[in-house]
Coordinates of N, CA and C in Angstrom, one line a residue:
X719 N 15.1 -3.1 15.6 CA 14.7 -2.2 14.6 C 15.0 -2.9 13.3
X720 N 13.9 -2.7 12.5 CA 14.3 -3.2 11.0 C 14.8 -2.5 10.1
X721 N 15.6 -3.0 9.1 CA 16.3 -2.5 8.1 C 15.0 -2.4 6.9
X722 N 14.9 -1.2 6.4 CA 13.6 -1.1 5.3 C 14.3 -0.2 4.2
X723 N 14.2 -1.2 2.8 CA 14.6 -0.7 2.0 C 13.0 -0.5 0.9
X724 N 13.2 0.8 -0.1 CA 12.0 1.2 -0.9 C 13.1 0.8 -2.3
X725 N 12.4 -0.2 -3.2 CA 13.3 -0.3 -4.6 C 12.3 -0.3 -5.4
X726 N 12.4 -0.3 -6.6 CA 11.8 0.1 -7.8 C 11.6 -1.8 -8.2
X727 N 10.8 -1.6 -9.2 CA 10.3 -3.0 -9.2 C 10.8 -3.6 -10.1
X728 N 11.7 -3.5 -11.0 CA 12.7 -3.8 -11.7 C 14.1 -4.5 -10.9
X729 N 13.9 -4.4 -9.7 CA 14.9 -4.6 -8.9 C 14.7 -6.2 -7.8
X730 N 13.5 -6.5 -8.3 CA 13.3 -7.8 -7.4 C 12.8 -9.0 -8.2
X731 N 12.7 -9.8 -7.3 CA 12.5 -11.2 -7.7 C 11.2 -11.2 -7.8
X732 N 10.6 -11.8 -9.2 CA 8.9 -12.0 -9.3 C 8.8 -12.9 -8.4
X733 N 9.5 -14.2 -8.4 CA 8.9 -15.3 -8.0 C 8.4 -15.2 -6.2
X734 N 9.6 -14.7 -5.8 CA 9.1 -14.1 -4.1 C 7.7 -13.3 -4.2
X735 N 7.8 -12.2 -5.5 CA 6.4 -11.4 -5.2 C 5.1 -12.3 -5.2
X736 N 5.3 -13.0 -6.5 CA 4.1 -14.1 -6.4 C 3.8 -14.9 -5.1
X737 N 4.6 -15.2 -4.4 CA 4.4 -16.0 -3.5 C 3.8 -14.9 -2.0
X738 N 4.6 -14.1 -2.2 CA 3.8 -13.1 -1.0 C 2.3 -12.5 -1.5
X739 N 2.2 -12.4 -2.9 CA 1.1 -11.9 -3.0 C -0.4 -12.6 -3.0
X740 N 0.3 -13.9 -3.1 CA -0.5 -15.2 -3.1 C -0.8 -15.7 -1.6
X741 N -0.3 -15.0 -0.9 CA -0.7 -15.7 0.9 C -1.9 -15.5 1.0
X742 N -2.7 -16.3 1.7 CA -3.9 -16.5 2.1 C -4.3 -15.3 3.2
X743 N -3.5 -14.8 3.8 CA -3.7 -13.9 4.7 C -3.8 -12.5 4.3
X744 N -3.1 -12.5 3.3 CA -2.9 -11.2 2.4 C -4.6 -11.3 1.6
X745 N -4.6 -12.3 1.0 CA -5.7 -12.3 -0.1 C -7.0 -11.7 0.7
X746 N -7.2 -12.5 1.9 CA -8.3 -12.0 2.8 C -8.5 -10.6 3.0
X747 N -7.4 -9.7 2.8 CA -7.5 -8.5 3.1 C -7.7 -7.3 1.9
X748 N -7.9 -8.2 0.9 CA -8.0 -7.6 -0.7 C -9.0 -7.7 -1.2
X749 N -9.2 -7.0 -2.6 CA -10.4 -6.9 -3.4 C -10.5 -8.3 -4.1
X750 N -11.0 -9.2 -4.5 CA -11.0 -10.4 -4.9 C -10.0 -10.2 -6.7
X751 N -9.1 -11.2 -6.7 CA -8.4 -11.3 -8.0 C -8.2 -12.5 -7.8
X752 N -7.5 -13.2 -9.3 CA -6.8 -14.2 -9.5 C -6.0 -14.2 -9.1
X753 N -5.5 -15.7 -8.5 CA -4.1 -16.1 -8.1 C -3.1 -15.4 -8.8
X754 N -1.9 -15.2 -8.7 CA -0.8 -14.7 -9.3 C -0.2 -15.9 -9.8
X755 N 0.3 -15.8 -11.1 CA 1.4 -16.8 -11.6 C 2.4 -16.2 -12.5
X756 N 3.3 -17.1 -13.3 CA 4.5 -16.6 -14.1 C 3.6 -15.7 -15.0
X757 N 2.9 -15.8 -15.4 CA 2.0 -15.0 -16.8 C 1.5 -13.9 -16.4
X758 N 0.4 -13.8 -15.2 CA 0.0 -12.8 -14.9 C 0.5 -11.7 -14.3
X759 N 1.7 -12.3 -13.5 CA 2.4 -11.2 -12.6 C 3.1 -9.9 -13.6
X760 N 3.3 -10.7 -14.8 CA 4.2 -9.4 -15.4 C 3.1 -8.5 -15.9
X761 N 2.0 -8.4 -16.4 CA 1.2 -7.4 -16.7 C 1.0 -6.8 -15.4
X762 N 0.4 -7.4 -14.1 CA 0.6 -6.5 -12.8 C 1.4 -5.7 -12.5
X763 N 2.8 -6.2 -12.3 CA 3.9 -5.2 -12.1 C 4.4 -4.2 -12.9
X764 N 4.0 -4.5 -14.5 CA 4.2 -3.1 -15.7 C 3.2 -2.4 -15.0
X765 N 1.6 -2.6 -14.9 CA 0.9 -1.9 -14.3 C 1.0 -0.8 -13.5
X766 N 2.4 -1.8 -12.2 CA 2.7 -0.8 -11.0 C 3.8 0.2 -11.6
X767 N 4.9 -0.3 -12.5 CA 5.8 0.5 -13.2 C 5.0 1.6 -14.0
X768 N 4.4 1.4 -14.8 CA 3.3 2.9 -15.0 C 2.6 3.6 -14.3
X769 N 2.3 3.2 -13.3 CA 1.6 4.1 -12.4 C 2.6 4.9 -11.6
X770 N 3.7 3.8 -11.3 CA 4.8 5.0 -10.6 C 5.5 6.0 -11.7
X771 N 5.0 6.0 -12.9 CA 5.5 6.7 -13.8 C 4.7 8.3 -14.0
X772 N 3.7 8.1 -13.2 CA 2.5 8.9 -13.2 C 2.9 10.2 -12.1
X773 N 2.8 11.6 -12.5 CA 2.9 12.6 -11.5 C 1.7 12.4 -10.3
X774 N 2.3 12.3 -8.9 CA 2.1 12.3 -7.8 C 1.6 10.6 -7.1
X775 N 2.9 9.6 -8.2 CA 2.5 8.6 -7.3 C 3.9 8.1 -7.1
X776 N 4.0 7.0 -6.5 CA 5.4 6.4 -6.2 C 5.1 5.1 -5.7
X777 N 5.4 4.1 -6.3 CA 5.3 2.2 -6.0 C 6.4 1.8 -6.0
X778 N 6.6 1.3 -4.8 CA 8.2 0.7 -4.5 C 8.0 -1.0 -3.7
X779 N 8.7 -1.7 -4.1 CA 8.6 -2.9 -3.5 C 9.4 -2.6 -2.0
X780 N 8.9 -3.4 -1.3 CA 9.4 -3.1 0.5 C 10.1 -4.6 0.5
X781 N 11.5 -4.1 1.0 CA 12.7 -4.8 1.6 C 12.9 -5.2 3.0
X782 N 12.6 -6.0 3.6 CA 12.3 -6.1 5.2 C 13.5 -6.8 5.9
X783 N 14.9 -6.1 6.2 CA 15.8 -7.0 6.7 C 16.6 -7.9 5.6
X784 N 16.7 -7.4 4.5 CA 17.2 -8.1 3.2 C 16.2 -9.2 2.4
X785 N 15.3 -9.1 2.7 CA 14.3 -9.9 2.3 C 12.9 -9.1 2.0
X786 N 12.3 -9.8 0.3 CA 11.4 -8.9 0.1 C 10.4 -9.1 0.9
X787 N 9.4 -8.0 1.4 CA 8.7 -8.2 2.2 C 6.8 -7.7 1.5
X788 N 7.0 -7.3 0.5 CA 5.5 -6.9 -0.1 C 6.0 -5.3 -1.1
X789 N 4.8 -4.7 -0.9 CA 5.2 -3.3 -1.8 C 3.7 -2.3 -1.1
X790 N 4.6 -1.4 -1.4 CA 3.4 -0.1 -1.0 C 3.4 1.1 -2.0
X791 N 2.9 1.8 -1.5 CA 3.1 3.3 -2.4 C 1.6 4.5 -2.2
X792 N 2.1 5.3 -3.6 CA 1.1 6.1 -3.5 C 0.2 5.9 -5.0
X793 N -0.9 5.9 -5.2 CA -1.2 5.5 -6.8 C -2.8 6.2 -6.9
X794 N -3.2 6.6 -7.8 CA -4.3 7.6 -8.2 C -5.5 6.4 -7.9
X795 N -6.6 7.0 -7.5 CA -7.6 6.6 -7.5 C -9.0 7.2 -7.6
X796 N -9.6 7.5 -8.7 CA -10.6 8.4 -9.2 C -10.0 9.3 -9.3
X797 N -10.9 10.2 -8.2 CA -10.3 11.8 -8.5 C -9.4 12.0 -7.2
X798 N -8.7 10.7 -6.6 CA -7.8 11.0 -5.7 C -6.6 10.2 -5.2
X799 N -5.8 10.5 -4.7 CA -4.6 9.5 -4.2 C -4.7 8.5 -3.3
X800 N -4.4 7.1 -3.2 CA -4.7 6.1 -2.0 C -3.6 5.6 -2.0
X801 N -3.4 5.6 -0.6 CA -2.0 4.5 0.0 C -2.4 3.1 -0.3
X802 N -1.6 2.5 -0.7 CA -1.3 1.0 -0.7 C -0.1 0.6 0.0
X803 N -0.3 -0.5 1.2 CA 0.6 -1.0 1.8 C 0.0 -2.6 2.1
X804 N 1.1 -3.5 0.8 CA 0.7 -4.8 0.7 C 1.5 -5.5 1.6
X805 N 1.6 -6.1 2.9 CA 2.7 -6.8 2.9 C 2.8 -8.4 3.7
X806 N 3.4 -9.5 3.8 CA 3.9 -10.5 3.9 C 3.1 -10.5 5.3
X807 N 2.6 -11.4 5.8 CA 2.4 -11.7 7.3 C 3.6 -11.4 7.9
X808 N 4.6 -11.9 7.7 CA 5.9 -12.1 8.4 C 6.1 -10.5 8.7
X809 N 6.0 -9.6 8.0 CA 6.2 -8.0 8.1 C 5.1 -7.0 8.6
X810 N 4.0 -7.5 9.0 CA 3.1 -7.2 9.2 C 3.4 -5.9 10.6
X811 N 4.0 -6.1 11.0 CA 4.9 -5.1 12.1 C 5.6 -3.8 11.8
X812 N 5.9 -3.9 10.8 CA 6.4 -2.5 10.3 C 5.8 -1.8 9.6
X813 N 4.2 -2.0 9.2 CA 3.5 -1.1 8.8 C 3.4 0.3 9.0
X814 N 3.2 0.5 10.2 CA 3.6 2.2 10.9 C 4.4 2.8 10.1
X815 N 5.8 1.9 10.4 CA 6.8 2.9 9.4 C 7.1 3.2 8.1
X816 N 6.2 2.0 7.4 CA 6.1 2.1 6.4 C 5.2 3.0 5.5
X817 N 4.3 3.3 6.6 CA 2.8 4.1 6.4 C 3.6 5.4 6.7
X818 N 4.5 5.8 7.8 CA 5.1 7.3 7.8 C 6.0 7.7 6.4
X819 N 6.6 6.5 5.9 CA 7.7 6.8 5.0 C 6.3 7.5 3.8
X820 N 5.4 6.9 3.6 CA 4.4 6.8 2.4 C 4.3 8.7 2.8
X821 N 4.0 8.9 3.8 CA 3.4 10.0 4.2 C 4.4 11.2 3.8
X822 N 6.0 11.1 4.1 CA 6.8 11.9 3.7 C 7.3 11.6 2.4
X823 N 6.8 10.5 1.5 CA 6.6 10.8 0.2 C 5.5 11.6 -0.4
X824 N 4.6 11.6 0.3 CA 3.2 12.4 -0.2 C 3.3 14.1 -0.2
X825 N 4.3 14.5 1.2 CA 4.8 15.6 1.2 C 5.5 16.2 0.2
X826 N 6.6 15.3 0.0 CA 7.4 15.5 -1.1 C 6.8 15.7 -2.6
X827 N 5.7 15.3 -2.5 CA 4.7 15.4 -3.9 C 3.7 16.1 -4.4
X828 N 3.4 16.7 -2.9 CA 2.6 18.3 -2.5 C 1.4 17.3 -2.8
X829 N 1.3 16.3 -1.8 CA -0.3 15.9 -1.6 C -0.9 16.8 -0.2
X830 N -2.2 17.3 -0.2 CA -2.6 17.5 1.0 C -3.1 16.5 1.6
X831 N -3.7 15.2 0.7 CA -4.4 14.7 1.7 C -4.6 13.2 1.0
X832 N -4.2 12.1 1.7 CA -4.4 11.0 1.0 C -5.8 9.7 1.5
X833 N -5.8 8.7 0.9 CA -7.0 7.9 1.3 C -6.4 6.5 1.6
X834 N -6.9 5.8 2.5 CA -6.4 4.4 2.6 C -7.8 3.6 2.8
X835 N -7.9 2.6 2.3 CA -9.1 1.9 2.2 C -8.8 0.1 2.8
X836 N -9.7 0.3 4.2 CA -9.2 -1.0 4.7 C -10.7 -2.2 4.7
X837 N -10.8 -3.1 3.8 CA -11.9 -3.8 4.4 C -12.6 -3.9 5.5
X838 N -14.0 -3.7 5.5 CA -14.7 -3.4 6.4 C -15.0 -4.7 7.3
X839 N -14.3 -5.8 6.8 CA -14.3 -7.1 8.0 C -13.1 -6.7 8.9
X840 N -12.1 -5.7 8.4 CA -10.7 -5.1 9.7 C -11.5 -4.0 10.8
X841 N -10.8 -4.0 11.6 CA -11.3 -3.6 12.8 C -10.8 -2.0 12.5
X842 N -11.4 -1.2 13.0 CA -11.0 0.3 13.3 C -9.3 0.4 13.9
X843 N -8.7 1.1 12.9 CA -7.2 1.0 13.4 C -7.1 2.7 14.4
X844 N -6.6 2.3 15.5 CA -6.4 3.7 16.0 C -5.2 4.4 15.6
X845 N -4.4 3.7 15.0 CA -3.0 4.5 14.7 C -3.5 5.3 13.4
X846 N -4.6 5.0 12.4 CA -5.0 5.4 11.1 C -6.0 6.3 11.7
X847 N -7.2 6.4 12.7 CA -7.7 7.2 13.0 C -7.9 8.3 13.8
X848 N -6.1 8.2 14.3 CA -5.6 9.4 15.1 C -5.5 10.3 13.9
X849 N -4.7 10.0 13.0 CA -4.3 11.0 11.7 C -5.2 11.4 10.4
X850 N -6.4 10.8 10.9 CA -7.5 11.1 9.8 C -8.3 12.3 10.0
X851 N -8.5 12.8 9.0 CA -9.6 14.0 8.9 C -10.7 13.4 9.1
X852 N -10.9 12.8 8.0 CA -12.4 11.9 8.6 C -12.5 10.4 8.0
X853 N -13.2 9.8 8.7 CA -13.3 8.3 8.5 C -14.9 7.9 7.8
X854 N -14.8 7.1 6.9 CA -16.5 6.8 6.4 C -16.5 5.6 5.9
X855 N -17.3 4.9 5.8 CA -17.7 3.4 4.7 C -17.7 3.5 3.1
X856 N -17.4 2.9 2.7 CA -17.4 3.1 1.4 C -17.6 1.6 0.2
X857 N -18.0 1.6 -0.6 CA -18.3 0.8 -1.4 C -17.1 0.4 -2.4
X858 N -16.2 0.0 -2.9 CA -15.2 -0.7 -3.7 C -15.5 -1.8 -4.6
X859 N -15.8 -1.6 -6.1 CA -15.7 -3.0 -6.9 C -16.9 -4.1 -5.7
X860 N -17.9 -3.6 -5.3 CA -18.8 -4.4 -4.5 C -18.6 -4.6 -3.0
X861 N -17.3 -4.5 -2.7 CA -17.1 -4.6 -1.0 C -17.2 -3.5 -0.2
X862 N -17.3 -3.7 0.8 CA -17.4 -2.5 2.0 C -15.7 -2.4 2.8
X863 N -15.7 -1.4 2.3 CA -14.7 -0.9 3.5 C -14.7 0.3 4.1
X864 N -13.7 0.5 5.0 CA -13.6 1.7 6.0 C -12.4 2.5 5.2
X865 N -13.3 4.0 5.0 CA -11.8 4.7 4.3 C -11.3 6.0 5.4
X866 N -10.3 6.0 5.1 CA -9.3 6.9 6.1 C -8.9 8.1 5.3
X867 N -9.6 9.1 5.5 CA -8.9 10.6 4.8 C -7.9 11.1 5.5
X868 N -6.7 11.2 5.2 CA -5.6 11.2 6.1 C -5.0 12.5 5.4
X869 N -4.9 13.8 6.3 CA -4.4 15.0 5.9 C -2.9 14.6 5.7
X870 N -2.0 15.4 5.0 CA -0.8 15.2 5.0 C 0.4 16.2 4.9
X871 N 0.9 16.1 6.4 CA 1.6 17.5 7.1 C 2.5 17.0 8.0
X872 N 3.6 17.6 8.3 CA 4.7 17.0 9.1 C 3.5 16.7 10.3
X873 N 3.0 16.9 10.8 CA 2.1 16.7 11.8 C 1.8 15.1 11.8
X874 N 1.8 14.5 10.7 CA 1.0 13.1 10.5 C 2.2 12.4 10.3
X875 N 3.4 12.9 10.5 CA 4.7 12.1 10.0 C 5.1 11.6 11.4
X876 N 4.6 11.9 12.5 CA 4.8 11.4 14.1 C 4.3 10.2 14.2

């Protein structure tokens, strides 16, 4: 069993975060963006800290067994809130546990539903499909995504 901690972004090493965010396998699954470096990581982290202060949002760094593993959270996107989980490839196995924690935060924050967008090149995830009210294709910044609309309730936490 992994020990997972959720920390505010001011508690993490930005050099470690840069290394994770620039992993090729992670970048394959995200919207295209410039490689992170010492200068642009500051603004990106500040945008996540600002997002964390918004009503209905919660953004955290993920530490797995004492080592930074990525970040996750609930963030606004257009007219709804979305789930974000970005993990180093070495931590991909803890995704379902993090997903359940995010749903518990969502319930605490009063959300009725959340969306999660996965690049259309990824397979359908049964774990997500079983918890979804609906699944549909969407285009975000010119890229094709599979979007899962997940009802937030104690039933989805199992």
